[in-house]
Amino acid sequence: MFRPLALAAILATLGITSPVLADDDYMPPVRHGATAKECGECHMAFQPALLPAGAWHRLMAGLDDHFGENASLPPETAADIEAYLVAGARRRGDPEVIRITEQRWWRHEHDFSPQRLARAGAAGPSDCLACHKGAEQGYYEDD
Amino acid sequence: MTRLLLSGLGAALLVLATAPLMPSGAHAAGGDDARADLLARYAAEAGADFPGFSAERGRALFMGPHAGGKPETPACATCHTPDPRAMGRHYRTGRDILPMAVSANPDRFTDTADVEKRFGRDCPNVLGRACTPLEKGDFITYLSGE
Protein backbone atom coordinates (compact mmCIF):
# COMPACT_ATOMS: atom_id res chain seq x y z
CA MET A 1 0.00 0.00 0.00
CA PHE A 2 1.23 3.44 -0.90
CA ARG A 3 1.79 5.59 2.14
CA PRO A 4 2.43 9.19 1.22
CA LEU A 5 3.27 10.11 4.78
CA ALA A 6 5.93 7.42 5.00
CA LEU A 7 7.42 8.75 1.79
CA ALA A 8 7.25 12.27 3.13
CA ALA A 9 8.96 11.18 6.33
CA ILE A 10 11.77 9.59 4.35
CA LEU A 11 12.18 12.69 2.21
CA ALA A 12 12.16 14.86 5.29
CA THR A 13 14.75 12.66 6.99
CA LEU A 14 17.01 12.95 3.97
CA GLY A 15 16.61 16.70 4.07
CA ILE A 16 15.03 16.74 0.67
CA THR A 17 12.73 19.67 0.26
CA SER A 18 10.04 19.41 -2.31
CA PRO A 19 7.11 21.51 -3.44
CA VAL A 20 4.71 18.92 -2.05
CA LEU A 21 6.02 19.61 1.44
CA ALA A 22 5.56 23.36 1.52
CA ASP A 23 4.46 24.49 4.99
CA ASP A 24 1.02 25.61 3.79
CA ASP A 25 0.28 22.16 2.43
CA TYR A 26 0.66 20.26 5.68
CA MET A 27 -1.34 20.23 8.87
CA PRO A 28 -1.18 17.69 11.67
CA PRO A 29 -3.58 14.80 11.05
CA VAL A 30 -6.41 13.93 13.42
CA ARG A 31 -4.95 11.83 16.22
CA HIS A 32 -7.93 11.93 18.55
CA GLY A 33 -9.89 8.69 18.70
CA ALA A 34 -13.42 10.05 19.11
CA THR A 35 -12.89 12.69 16.42
CA ALA A 36 -11.46 10.18 13.98
CA LYS A 37 -14.28 7.72 14.65
CA GLU A 38 -17.35 9.94 14.87
CA CYS A 39 -16.50 12.59 12.28
CA GLY A 40 -14.74 10.10 10.05
CA GLU A 41 -17.76 7.83 9.90
CA CYS A 42 -19.58 10.01 7.37
CA HIS A 43 -16.82 12.12 5.85
CA MET A 44 -13.09 12.58 6.15
CA ALA A 45 -12.34 13.66 9.71
CA PHE A 46 -11.35 17.23 8.95
CA GLN A 47 -8.29 18.49 10.78
CA PRO A 48 -8.77 21.01 13.59
CA ALA A 49 -6.64 23.51 11.66
CA LEU A 50 -9.25 23.76 8.90
CA LEU A 51 -11.59 26.03 10.90
CA PRO A 52 -11.12 28.73 13.53
CA ALA A 53 -12.22 28.03 17.10
CA GLY A 54 -15.40 30.09 16.88
CA ALA A 55 -16.56 28.12 13.85
CA TRP A 56 -15.87 24.79 15.56
CA HIS A 57 -17.95 25.94 18.56
CA ARG A 58 -20.83 26.89 16.27
CA LEU A 59 -20.58 23.70 14.28
CA MET A 60 -20.52 21.46 17.34
CA ALA A 61 -23.52 23.31 18.80
CA GLY A 62 -25.63 22.33 15.79
CA LEU A 63 -24.97 18.63 15.27
CA ASP A 64 -28.70 17.82 15.20
CA ASP A 65 -28.83 19.66 11.87
CA HIS A 66 -25.34 19.20 10.48
CA PHE A 67 -25.63 20.50 6.93
CA GLY A 68 -29.04 18.83 6.74
CA GLU A 69 -27.99 15.62 8.50
CA ASN A 70 -28.66 14.52 12.04
CA ALA A 71 -25.17 14.00 13.42
CA SER A 72 -26.10 14.13 17.10
CA LEU A 73 -23.72 12.61 19.61
CA PRO A 74 -23.88 11.97 23.34
CA PRO A 75 -23.03 15.27 25.08
CA GLU A 76 -19.81 13.95 26.61
CA THR A 77 -18.56 12.67 23.25
CA ALA A 78 -19.42 15.95 21.55
CA ALA A 79 -17.64 17.93 24.26
CA ASP A 80 -14.55 15.73 23.97
CA ILE A 81 -14.42 16.23 20.21
CA GLU A 82 -15.08 19.96 20.46
CA ALA A 83 -12.23 20.42 22.93
CA TYR A 84 -9.86 18.65 20.55
CA LEU A 85 -10.98 20.66 17.54
CA VAL A 86 -10.77 23.97 19.35
CA ALA A 87 -7.33 23.21 20.79
CA GLY A 88 -5.90 22.79 17.30
CA ALA A 89 -8.07 25.35 15.54
CA ARG A 90 -6.90 27.64 12.78
CA ARG A 91 -5.74 30.97 14.09
CA ARG A 92 -7.39 33.03 11.41
CA GLY A 93 -10.66 32.74 9.60
CA ASP A 94 -14.29 33.70 9.88
CA PRO A 95 -15.84 32.30 13.08
CA GLU A 96 -19.33 32.74 11.61
CA VAL A 97 -18.63 30.41 8.69
CA ILE A 98 -18.86 26.72 9.59
CA ARG A 99 -18.46 25.42 6.05
CA ILE A 100 -14.72 24.95 5.47
CA THR A 101 -15.21 25.40 1.75
CA GLU A 102 -16.72 28.84 2.32
CA GLN A 103 -13.80 30.15 4.33
CA ARG A 104 -11.95 32.83 2.38
CA TRP A 105 -8.59 31.03 2.43
CA TRP A 106 -10.20 27.85 1.06
CA ARG A 107 -11.83 29.70 -1.82
CA HIS A 108 -8.54 31.38 -2.57
CA GLU A 109 -6.74 28.00 -2.70
CA HIS A 110 -9.44 26.48 -4.92
CA ASP A 111 -9.95 29.21 -7.45
CA PHE A 112 -10.91 27.03 -10.39
CA SER A 113 -14.00 25.81 -12.20
CA PRO A 114 -16.43 23.30 -10.62
CA GLN A 115 -15.82 21.05 -13.62
CA ARG A 116 -12.37 20.32 -12.27
CA LEU A 117 -13.93 18.88 -9.11
CA ALA A 118 -16.33 16.82 -11.19
CA ARG A 119 -13.52 15.46 -13.33
CA ALA A 120 -11.74 14.33 -10.18
CA GLY A 121 -14.86 12.39 -9.15
CA ALA A 122 -15.37 14.57 -6.07
CA ALA A 123 -18.70 14.12 -4.31
CA GLY A 124 -18.51 17.86 -3.63
CA PRO A 125 -16.02 20.57 -2.71
CA SER A 126 -15.61 19.05 0.76
CA ASP A 127 -14.41 15.75 -0.70
CA CYS A 128 -10.74 16.57 -0.08
CA LEU A 129 -9.61 13.03 -0.84
CA ALA A 130 -10.78 13.17 -4.44
CA CYS A 131 -7.78 15.37 -5.25
CA HIS A 132 -5.59 15.35 -2.13
CA LYS A 133 -4.81 11.67 -1.69
CA GLY A 134 -2.85 12.31 1.49
CA ALA A 135 -5.45 14.61 3.05
CA GLU A 136 -6.25 12.31 5.97
CA GLN A 137 -2.57 12.23 6.85
CA GLY A 138 -2.50 16.01 6.66
CA TYR A 139 -0.94 16.44 3.23
CA TYR A 140 -2.71 18.84 0.90
CA GLU A 141 -0.17 19.16 -1.85
CA ASP A 142 -1.56 20.33 -5.17
CA ASP A 143 -2.41 17.40 -7.35
CA MET B 1 11.29 22.36 8.54
CA THR B 2 12.20 20.77 11.87
CA ARG B 3 8.57 20.77 12.89
CA LEU B 4 7.64 19.17 9.59
CA LEU B 5 10.34 16.56 9.89
CA LEU B 6 9.23 15.59 13.39
CA SER B 7 5.56 15.37 12.48
CA GLY B 8 6.33 13.35 9.38
CA LEU B 9 8.38 10.88 11.36
CA GLY B 10 5.76 10.78 14.09
CA ALA B 11 3.03 9.97 11.59
CA ALA B 12 5.14 7.26 9.99
CA LEU B 13 5.90 5.71 13.36
CA LEU B 14 2.22 5.86 14.30
CA VAL B 15 1.31 3.90 11.18
CA LEU B 16 4.01 1.32 11.85
CA ALA B 17 3.00 1.01 15.48
CA THR B 18 -0.69 0.51 14.76
CA ALA B 19 -0.33 -1.78 11.75
CA PRO B 20 -0.26 -5.03 13.78
CA LEU B 21 -3.49 -3.99 15.54
CA MET B 22 -5.64 -4.26 12.43
CA PRO B 23 -8.74 -6.45 12.83
CA SER B 24 -7.81 -10.08 12.52
CA GLY B 25 -11.15 -11.84 12.94
CA ALA B 26 -9.93 -13.44 16.16
CA HIS B 27 -12.78 -11.76 18.01
CA ALA B 28 -15.52 -13.07 15.70
CA ALA B 29 -16.94 -15.39 18.35
CA GLY B 30 -17.27 -12.48 20.76
CA GLY B 31 -19.03 -10.61 17.98
CA ASP B 32 -21.61 -13.38 17.64
CA ASP B 33 -22.34 -13.14 21.35
CA ALA B 34 -22.72 -9.37 21.19
CA ARG B 35 -25.13 -9.64 18.26
CA ALA B 36 -27.16 -12.29 20.04
CA ASP B 37 -27.43 -9.99 23.07
CA LEU B 38 -28.57 -7.14 20.87
CA LEU B 39 -31.21 -9.30 19.18
CA ALA B 40 -32.45 -10.49 22.57
CA ARG B 41 -32.82 -6.88 23.63
CA TYR B 42 -34.83 -5.97 20.54
CA ALA B 43 -36.95 -9.09 20.96
CA ALA B 44 -37.76 -8.03 24.52
CA GLU B 45 -38.58 -4.50 23.37
CA ALA B 46 -40.82 -5.86 20.60
CA GLY B 47 -43.46 -6.74 23.17
CA ALA B 48 -45.74 -9.62 24.05
CA ASP B 49 -46.87 -10.50 20.52
CA PHE B 50 -43.31 -10.74 19.18
CA PRO B 51 -43.51 -13.02 16.12
CA GLY B 52 -39.76 -13.75 15.83
CA PHE B 53 -37.35 -11.92 13.57
CA SER B 54 -37.49 -12.40 9.84
CA ALA B 55 -34.55 -12.15 7.46
CA GLU B 56 -37.06 -11.77 4.64
CA ARG B 57 -38.65 -8.70 6.23
CA GLY B 58 -35.18 -7.39 6.99
CA ARG B 59 -34.22 -7.76 3.35
CA ALA B 60 -37.32 -5.84 2.24
CA LEU B 61 -36.49 -3.09 4.72
CA PHE B 62 -32.91 -2.91 3.43
CA MET B 63 -33.80 -2.89 -0.27
CA GLY B 64 -36.79 -0.54 -0.14
CA PRO B 65 -37.80 1.65 -1.77
CA HIS B 66 -39.60 3.53 0.96
CA ALA B 67 -41.54 6.74 0.99
CA GLY B 68 -41.50 9.24 3.84
CA GLY B 69 -37.78 9.80 4.23
CA LYS B 70 -35.44 12.01 2.28
CA PRO B 71 -36.02 11.78 -1.46
CA GLU B 72 -32.29 11.17 -1.96
CA THR B 73 -32.29 8.12 0.33
CA PRO B 74 -35.36 5.95 -0.37
CA ALA B 75 -33.58 2.80 0.85
CA CYS B 76 -30.73 1.58 3.00
CA ALA B 77 -29.41 0.16 -0.27
CA THR B 78 -29.07 3.70 -1.64
CA CYS B 79 -25.80 4.14 0.26
CA HIS B 80 -25.01 0.54 1.16
CA THR B 81 -25.72 -0.72 -2.40
CA PRO B 82 -28.08 -3.68 -3.01
CA ASP B 83 -25.18 -6.01 -2.23
CA PRO B 84 -24.66 -5.89 1.53
CA ARG B 85 -21.27 -7.56 1.13
CA ALA B 86 -20.02 -4.64 -0.95
CA MET B 87 -18.56 -1.37 0.22
CA GLY B 88 -21.11 1.42 0.39
CA ARG B 89 -20.76 5.10 -0.34
CA HIS B 90 -22.27 8.00 1.60
CA TYR B 91 -24.81 9.67 -0.68
CA ARG B 92 -23.55 13.19 -0.01
CA THR B 93 -19.92 12.99 1.01
CA GLY B 94 -18.78 10.00 -1.02
CA ARG B 95 -17.26 8.50 2.12
CA ASP B 96 -16.66 4.75 1.96
CA ILE B 97 -18.98 2.71 4.17
CA LEU B 98 -17.79 -0.71 5.32
CA PRO B 99 -19.97 -3.65 4.25
CA MET B 100 -23.18 -4.28 6.20
CA ALA B 101 -23.11 -8.09 5.85
CA VAL B 102 -21.59 -9.75 8.89
CA SER B 103 -19.77 -12.23 6.65
CA ALA B 104 -17.88 -9.35 5.06
CA ASN B 105 -17.55 -7.24 8.20
CA PRO B 106 -17.60 -9.30 11.42
CA ASP B 107 -17.66 -6.15 13.58
CA ARG B 108 -21.19 -5.25 12.40
CA PHE B 109 -23.86 -5.03 15.11
CA THR B 110 -21.46 -5.72 17.97
CA ASP B 111 -21.52 -2.30 19.64
CA THR B 112 -24.96 -1.38 20.96
CA ALA B 113 -24.27 2.36 21.15
CA ASP B 114 -23.02 2.45 17.56
CA VAL B 115 -25.95 0.40 16.28
CA GLU B 116 -28.48 2.59 18.07
CA LYS B 117 -26.75 5.72 16.81
CA ARG B 118 -26.97 4.56 13.21
CA PHE B 119 -30.60 3.42 13.45
CA GLY B 120 -31.39 6.73 15.16
CA ARG B 121 -29.96 8.70 12.26
CA ASP B 122 -30.65 6.51 9.26
CA CYS B 123 -34.23 5.34 9.91
CA PRO B 124 -35.52 8.95 9.80
CA ASN B 125 -33.46 9.53 6.63
CA VAL B 126 -34.88 6.51 4.85
CA LEU B 127 -38.32 6.04 6.42
CA GLY B 128 -39.08 9.45 7.85
CA ARG B 129 -39.54 7.88 11.29
CA ALA B 130 -37.75 5.79 13.89
CA CYS B 131 -37.43 2.05 13.32
CA THR B 132 -39.34 -0.30 15.60
CA PRO B 133 -37.49 -2.90 17.67
CA LEU B 134 -38.95 -5.55 15.34
CA GLU B 135 -37.53 -3.79 12.28
CA LYS B 136 -34.12 -3.45 13.92
CA GLY B 137 -34.06 -7.16 14.75
CA ASP B 138 -35.23 -8.11 11.24
CA PHE B 139 -32.51 -5.94 9.74
CA ILE B 140 -29.75 -7.48 11.85
CA THR B 141 -31.10 -10.98 11.24
CA TYR B 142 -31.03 -10.45 7.48
CA LEU B 143 -27.50 -9.06 7.45
CA SER B 144 -26.19 -11.70 9.85
CA GLY B 145 -27.12 -14.32 7.26
CA GLU B 146 -25.60 -12.51 4.31
CSV table of C-alpha atoms in Angstrom, one decimal:
chain,number,residue,atom,x,y,z
A,1,MET,CA,0.0,0.0,0.0
A,2,PHE,CA,1.2,3.4,-0.9
A,3,ARG,CA,1.8,5.6,2.1
A,4,PRO,CA,2.4,9.2,1.2
A,5,LEU,CA,3.3,10.1,4.8
A,6,ALA,CA,5.9,7.4,5.0
A,7,LEU,CA,7.4,8.8,1.8
A,8,ALA,CA,7.3,12.3,3.1
A,9,ALA,CA,9.0,11.2,6.3
A,10,ILE,CA,11.8,9.6,4.4
A,11,LEU,CA,12.2,12.7,2.2
A,12,ALA,CA,12.2,14.9,5.3
A,13,THR,CA,14.8,12.7,7.0
A,14,LEU,CA,17.0,12.9,4.0
A,15,GLY,CA,16.6,16.7,4.1
A,16,ILE,CA,15.0,16.7,0.7
A,17,THR,CA,12.7,19.7,0.3
A,18,SER,CA,10.0,19.4,-2.3
A,19,PRO,CA,7.1,21.5,-3.4
A,20,VAL,CA,4.7,18.9,-2.1
A,21,LEU,CA,6.0,19.6,1.4
A,22,ALA,CA,5.6,23.4,1.5
A,23,ASP,CA,4.5,24.5,5.0
A,24,ASP,CA,1.0,25.6,3.8
A,25,ASP,CA,0.3,22.2,2.4
A,26,TYR,CA,0.7,20.3,5.7
A,27,MET,CA,-1.3,20.2,8.9
A,28,PRO,CA,-1.2,17.7,11.7
A,29,PRO,CA,-3.6,14.8,11.1
A,30,VAL,CA,-6.4,13.9,13.4
A,31,ARG,CA,-5.0,11.8,16.2
A,32,HIS,CA,-7.9,11.9,18.6
A,33,GLY,CA,-9.9,8.7,18.7
A,34,ALA,CA,-13.4,10.1,19.1
A,35,THR,CA,-12.9,12.7,16.4
A,36,ALA,CA,-11.5,10.2,14.0
A,37,LYS,CA,-14.3,7.7,14.6
A,38,GLU,CA,-17.4,9.9,14.9
A,39,CYS,CA,-16.5,12.6,12.3
A,40,GLY,CA,-14.7,10.1,10.0
A,41,GLU,CA,-17.8,7.8,9.9
A,42,CYS,CA,-19.6,10.0,7.4
A,43,HIS,CA,-16.8,12.1,5.9
A,44,MET,CA,-13.1,12.6,6.1
A,45,ALA,CA,-12.3,13.7,9.7
A,46,PHE,CA,-11.3,17.2,9.0
A,47,GLN,CA,-8.3,18.5,10.8
A,48,PRO,CA,-8.8,21.0,13.6
A,49,ALA,CA,-6.6,23.5,11.7
A,50,LEU,CA,-9.3,23.8,8.9
A,51,LEU,CA,-11.6,26.0,10.9
A,52,PRO,CA,-11.1,28.7,13.5
A,53,ALA,CA,-12.2,28.0,17.1
A,54,GLY,CA,-15.4,30.1,16.9
A,55,ALA,CA,-16.6,28.1,13.9
A,56,TRP,CA,-15.9,24.8,15.6
A,57,HIS,CA,-18.0,25.9,18.6
A,58,ARG,CA,-20.8,26.9,16.3
A,59,LEU,CA,-20.6,23.7,14.3
A,60,MET,CA,-20.5,21.5,17.3
A,61,ALA,CA,-23.5,23.3,18.8
A,62,GLY,CA,-25.6,22.3,15.8
A,63,LEU,CA,-25.0,18.6,15.3
A,64,ASP,CA,-28.7,17.8,15.2
A,65,ASP,CA,-28.8,19.7,11.9
A,66,HIS,CA,-25.3,19.2,10.5
A,67,PHE,CA,-25.6,20.5,6.9
A,68,GLY,CA,-29.0,18.8,6.7
A,69,GLU,CA,-28.0,15.6,8.5
A,70,ASN,CA,-28.7,14.5,12.0
A,71,ALA,CA,-25.2,14.0,13.4
A,72,SER,CA,-26.1,14.1,17.1
A,73,LEU,CA,-23.7,12.6,19.6
A,74,PRO,CA,-23.9,12.0,23.3
A,75,PRO,CA,-23.0,15.3,25.1
A,76,GLU,CA,-19.8,14.0,26.6
A,77,THR,CA,-18.6,12.7,23.2
A,78,ALA,CA,-19.4,15.9,21.5
A,79,ALA,CA,-17.6,17.9,24.3
A,80,ASP,CA,-14.6,15.7,24.0
A,81,ILE,CA,-14.4,16.2,20.2
A,82,GLU,CA,-15.1,20.0,20.5
A,83,ALA,CA,-12.2,20.4,22.9
A,84,TYR,CA,-9.9,18.6,20.5
A,85,LEU,CA,-11.0,20.7,17.5
A,86,VAL,CA,-10.8,24.0,19.3
A,87,ALA,CA,-7.3,23.2,20.8
A,88,GLY,CA,-5.9,22.8,17.3
A,89,ALA,CA,-8.1,25.4,15.5
A,90,ARG,CA,-6.9,27.6,12.8
A,91,ARG,CA,-5.7,31.0,14.1
A,92,ARG,CA,-7.4,33.0,11.4
A,93,GLY,CA,-10.7,32.7,9.6
A,94,ASP,CA,-14.3,33.7,9.9
A,95,PRO,CA,-15.8,32.3,13.1
A,96,GLU,CA,-19.3,32.7,11.6
A,97,VAL,CA,-18.6,30.4,8.7
A,98,ILE,CA,-18.9,26.7,9.6
A,99,ARG,CA,-18.5,25.4,6.1
A,100,ILE,CA,-14.7,25.0,5.5
A,101,THR,CA,-15.2,25.4,1.7
A,102,GLU,CA,-16.7,28.8,2.3
A,103,GLN,CA,-13.8,30.2,4.3
A,104,ARG,CA,-12.0,32.8,2.4
A,105,TRP,CA,-8.6,31.0,2.4
A,106,TRP,CA,-10.2,27.9,1.1
A,107,ARG,CA,-11.8,29.7,-1.8
A,108,HIS,CA,-8.5,31.4,-2.6
A,109,GLU,CA,-6.7,28.0,-2.7
A,110,HIS,CA,-9.4,26.5,-4.9
A,111,ASP,CA,-9.9,29.2,-7.4
A,112,PHE,CA,-10.9,27.0,-10.4
A,113,SER,CA,-14.0,25.8,-12.2
A,114,PRO,CA,-16.4,23.3,-10.6
A,115,GLN,CA,-15.8,21.1,-13.6
A,116,ARG,CA,-12.4,20.3,-12.3
A,117,LEU,CA,-13.9,18.9,-9.1
A,118,ALA,CA,-16.3,16.8,-11.2
A,119,ARG,CA,-13.5,15.5,-13.3
A,120,ALA,CA,-11.7,14.3,-10.2
A,121,GLY,CA,-14.9,12.4,-9.2
A,122,ALA,CA,-15.4,14.6,-6.1
A,123,ALA,CA,-18.7,14.1,-4.3
A,124,GLY,CA,-18.5,17.9,-3.6
A,125,PRO,CA,-16.0,20.6,-2.7
A,126,SER,CA,-15.6,19.1,0.8
A,127,ASP,CA,-14.4,15.7,-0.7
A,128,CYS,CA,-10.7,16.6,-0.1
A,129,LEU,CA,-9.6,13.0,-0.8
A,130,ALA,CA,-10.8,13.2,-4.4
A,131,CYS,CA,-7.8,15.4,-5.2
A,132,HIS,CA,-5.6,15.3,-2.1
A,133,LYS,CA,-4.8,11.7,-1.7
A,134,GLY,CA,-2.8,12.3,1.5
A,135,ALA,CA,-5.4,14.6,3.1
A,136,GLU,CA,-6.2,12.3,6.0
A,137,GLN,CA,-2.6,12.2,6.8
A,138,GLY,CA,-2.5,16.0,6.7
A,139,TYR,CA,-0.9,16.4,3.2
A,140,TYR,CA,-2.7,18.8,0.9
A,141,GLU,CA,-0.2,19.2,-1.8
A,142,ASP,CA,-1.6,20.3,-5.2
A,143,ASP,CA,-2.4,17.4,-7.3
B,1,MET,CA,11.3,22.4,8.5
B,2,THR,CA,12.2,20.8,11.9
B,3,ARG,CA,8.6,20.8,12.9
B,4,LEU,CA,7.6,19.2,9.6
B,5,LEU,CA,10.3,16.6,9.9
B,6,LEU,CA,9.2,15.6,13.4
B,7,SER,CA,5.6,15.4,12.5
B,8,GLY,CA,6.3,13.4,9.4
B,9,LEU,CA,8.4,10.9,11.4
B,10,GLY,CA,5.8,10.8,14.1
B,11,ALA,CA,3.0,10.0,11.6
B,12,ALA,CA,5.1,7.3,10.0
B,13,LEU,CA,5.9,5.7,13.4
B,14,LEU,CA,2.2,5.9,14.3
B,15,VAL,CA,1.3,3.9,11.2
B,16,LEU,CA,4.0,1.3,11.9
B,17,ALA,CA,3.0,1.0,15.5
B,18,THR,CA,-0.7,0.5,14.8
B,19,ALA,CA,-0.3,-1.8,11.7
B,20,PRO,CA,-0.3,-5.0,13.8
B,21,LEU,CA,-3.5,-4.0,15.5
B,22,MET,CA,-5.6,-4.3,12.4
B,23,PRO,CA,-8.7,-6.4,12.8
B,24,SER,CA,-7.8,-10.1,12.5
B,25,GLY,CA,-11.1,-11.8,12.9
B,26,ALA,CA,-9.9,-13.4,16.2
B,27,HIS,CA,-12.8,-11.8,18.0
B,28,ALA,CA,-15.5,-13.1,15.7
B,29,ALA,CA,-16.9,-15.4,18.4
B,30,GLY,CA,-17.3,-12.5,20.8
B,31,GLY,CA,-19.0,-10.6,18.0
B,32,ASP,CA,-21.6,-13.4,17.6
B,33,ASP,CA,-22.3,-13.1,21.4
B,34,ALA,CA,-22.7,-9.4,21.2
B,35,ARG,CA,-25.1,-9.6,18.3
B,36,ALA,CA,-27.2,-12.3,20.0
B,37,ASP,CA,-27.4,-10.0,23.1
B,38,LEU,CA,-28.6,-7.1,20.9
B,39,LEU,CA,-31.2,-9.3,19.2
B,40,ALA,CA,-32.4,-10.5,22.6
B,41,ARG,CA,-32.8,-6.9,23.6
B,42,TYR,CA,-34.8,-6.0,20.5
B,43,ALA,CA,-37.0,-9.1,21.0
B,44,ALA,CA,-37.8,-8.0,24.5
B,45,GLU,CA,-38.6,-4.5,23.4
B,46,ALA,CA,-40.8,-5.9,20.6
B,47,GLY,CA,-43.5,-6.7,23.2
B,48,ALA,CA,-45.7,-9.6,24.0
B,49,ASP,CA,-46.9,-10.5,20.5
B,50,PHE,CA,-43.3,-10.7,19.2
B,51,PRO,CA,-43.5,-13.0,16.1
B,52,GLY,CA,-39.8,-13.8,15.8
B,53,PHE,CA,-37.4,-11.9,13.6
B,54,SER,CA,-37.5,-12.4,9.8
B,55,ALA,CA,-34.6,-12.2,7.5
B,56,GLU,CA,-37.1,-11.8,4.6
B,57,ARG,CA,-38.7,-8.7,6.2
B,58,GLY,CA,-35.2,-7.4,7.0
B,59,ARG,CA,-34.2,-7.8,3.3
B,60,ALA,CA,-37.3,-5.8,2.2
B,61,LEU,CA,-36.5,-3.1,4.7
B,62,PHE,CA,-32.9,-2.9,3.4
B,63,MET,CA,-33.8,-2.9,-0.3
B,64,GLY,CA,-36.8,-0.5,-0.1
B,65,PRO,CA,-37.8,1.6,-1.8
B,66,HIS,CA,-39.6,3.5,1.0
B,67,ALA,CA,-41.5,6.7,1.0
B,68,GLY,CA,-41.5,9.2,3.8
B,69,GLY,CA,-37.8,9.8,4.2
B,70,LYS,CA,-35.4,12.0,2.3
B,71,PRO,CA,-36.0,11.8,-1.5
B,72,GLU,CA,-32.3,11.2,-2.0
B,73,THR,CA,-32.3,8.1,0.3
B,74,PRO,CA,-35.4,6.0,-0.4
B,75,ALA,CA,-33.6,2.8,0.8
B,76,CYS,CA,-30.7,1.6,3.0
B,77,ALA,CA,-29.4,0.2,-0.3
B,78,THR,CA,-29.1,3.7,-1.6
B,79,CYS,CA,-25.8,4.1,0.3
B,80,HIS,CA,-25.0,0.5,1.2
B,81,THR,CA,-25.7,-0.7,-2.4
B,82,PRO,CA,-28.1,-3.7,-3.0
B,83,ASP,CA,-25.2,-6.0,-2.2
B,84,PRO,CA,-24.7,-5.9,1.5
B,85,ARG,CA,-21.3,-7.6,1.1
B,86,ALA,CA,-20.0,-4.6,-0.9
B,87,MET,CA,-18.6,-1.4,0.2
B,88,GLY,CA,-21.1,1.4,0.4
B,89,ARG,CA,-20.8,5.1,-0.3
B,90,HIS,CA,-22.3,8.0,1.6
B,91,TYR,CA,-24.8,9.7,-0.7
B,92,ARG,CA,-23.6,13.2,0.0
B,93,THR,CA,-19.9,13.0,1.0
B,94,GLY,CA,-18.8,10.0,-1.0
B,95,ARG,CA,-17.3,8.5,2.1
B,96,ASP,CA,-16.7,4.8,2.0
B,97,ILE,CA,-19.0,2.7,4.2
B,98,LEU,CA,-17.8,-0.7,5.3
B,99,PRO,CA,-20.0,-3.7,4.2
B,100,MET,CA,-23.2,-4.3,6.2
B,101,ALA,CA,-23.1,-8.1,5.8
B,102,VAL,CA,-21.6,-9.7,8.9
B,103,SER,CA,-19.8,-12.2,6.7
B,104,ALA,CA,-17.9,-9.3,5.1
B,105,ASN,CA,-17.5,-7.2,8.2
B,106,PRO,CA,-17.6,-9.3,11.4
B,107,ASP,CA,-17.7,-6.2,13.6
B,108,ARG,CA,-21.2,-5.2,12.4
B,109,PHE,CA,-23.9,-5.0,15.1
B,110,THR,CA,-21.5,-5.7,18.0
B,111,ASP,CA,-21.5,-2.3,19.6
B,112,THR,CA,-25.0,-1.4,21.0
B,113,ALA,CA,-24.3,2.4,21.1
B,114,ASP,CA,-23.0,2.5,17.6
B,115,VAL,CA,-25.9,0.4,16.3
B,116,GLU,CA,-28.5,2.6,18.1
B,117,LYS,CA,-26.7,5.7,16.8
B,118,ARG,CA,-27.0,4.6,13.2
B,119,PHE,CA,-30.6,3.4,13.5
B,120,GLY,CA,-31.4,6.7,15.2
B,121,ARG,CA,-30.0,8.7,12.3
B,122,ASP,CA,-30.7,6.5,9.3
B,123,CYS,CA,-34.2,5.3,9.9
B,124,PRO,CA,-35.5,8.9,9.8
B,125,ASN,CA,-33.5,9.5,6.6
B,126,VAL,CA,-34.9,6.5,4.9
B,127,LEU,CA,-38.3,6.0,6.4
B,128,GLY,CA,-39.1,9.5,7.9
B,129,ARG,CA,-39.5,7.9,11.3
B,130,ALA,CA,-37.8,5.8,13.9
B,131,CYS,CA,-37.4,2.1,13.3
B,132,THR,CA,-39.3,-0.3,15.6
B,133,PRO,CA,-37.5,-2.9,17.7
B,134,LEU,CA,-39.0,-5.6,15.3
B,135,GLU,CA,-37.5,-3.8,12.3
B,136,LYS,CA,-34.1,-3.5,13.9
B,137,GLY,CA,-34.1,-7.2,14.7
B,138,ASP,CA,-35.2,-8.1,11.2
B,139,PHE,CA,-32.5,-5.9,9.7
B,140,ILE,CA,-29.7,-7.5,11.8
B,141,THR,CA,-31.1,-11.0,11.2
B,142,TYR,CA,-31.0,-10.5,7.5
B,143,LEU,CA,-27.5,-9.1,7.4
B,144,SER,CA,-26.2,-11.7,9.9
B,145,GLY,CA,-27.1,-14.3,7.3
B,146,GLU,CA,-25.6,-12.5,4.3
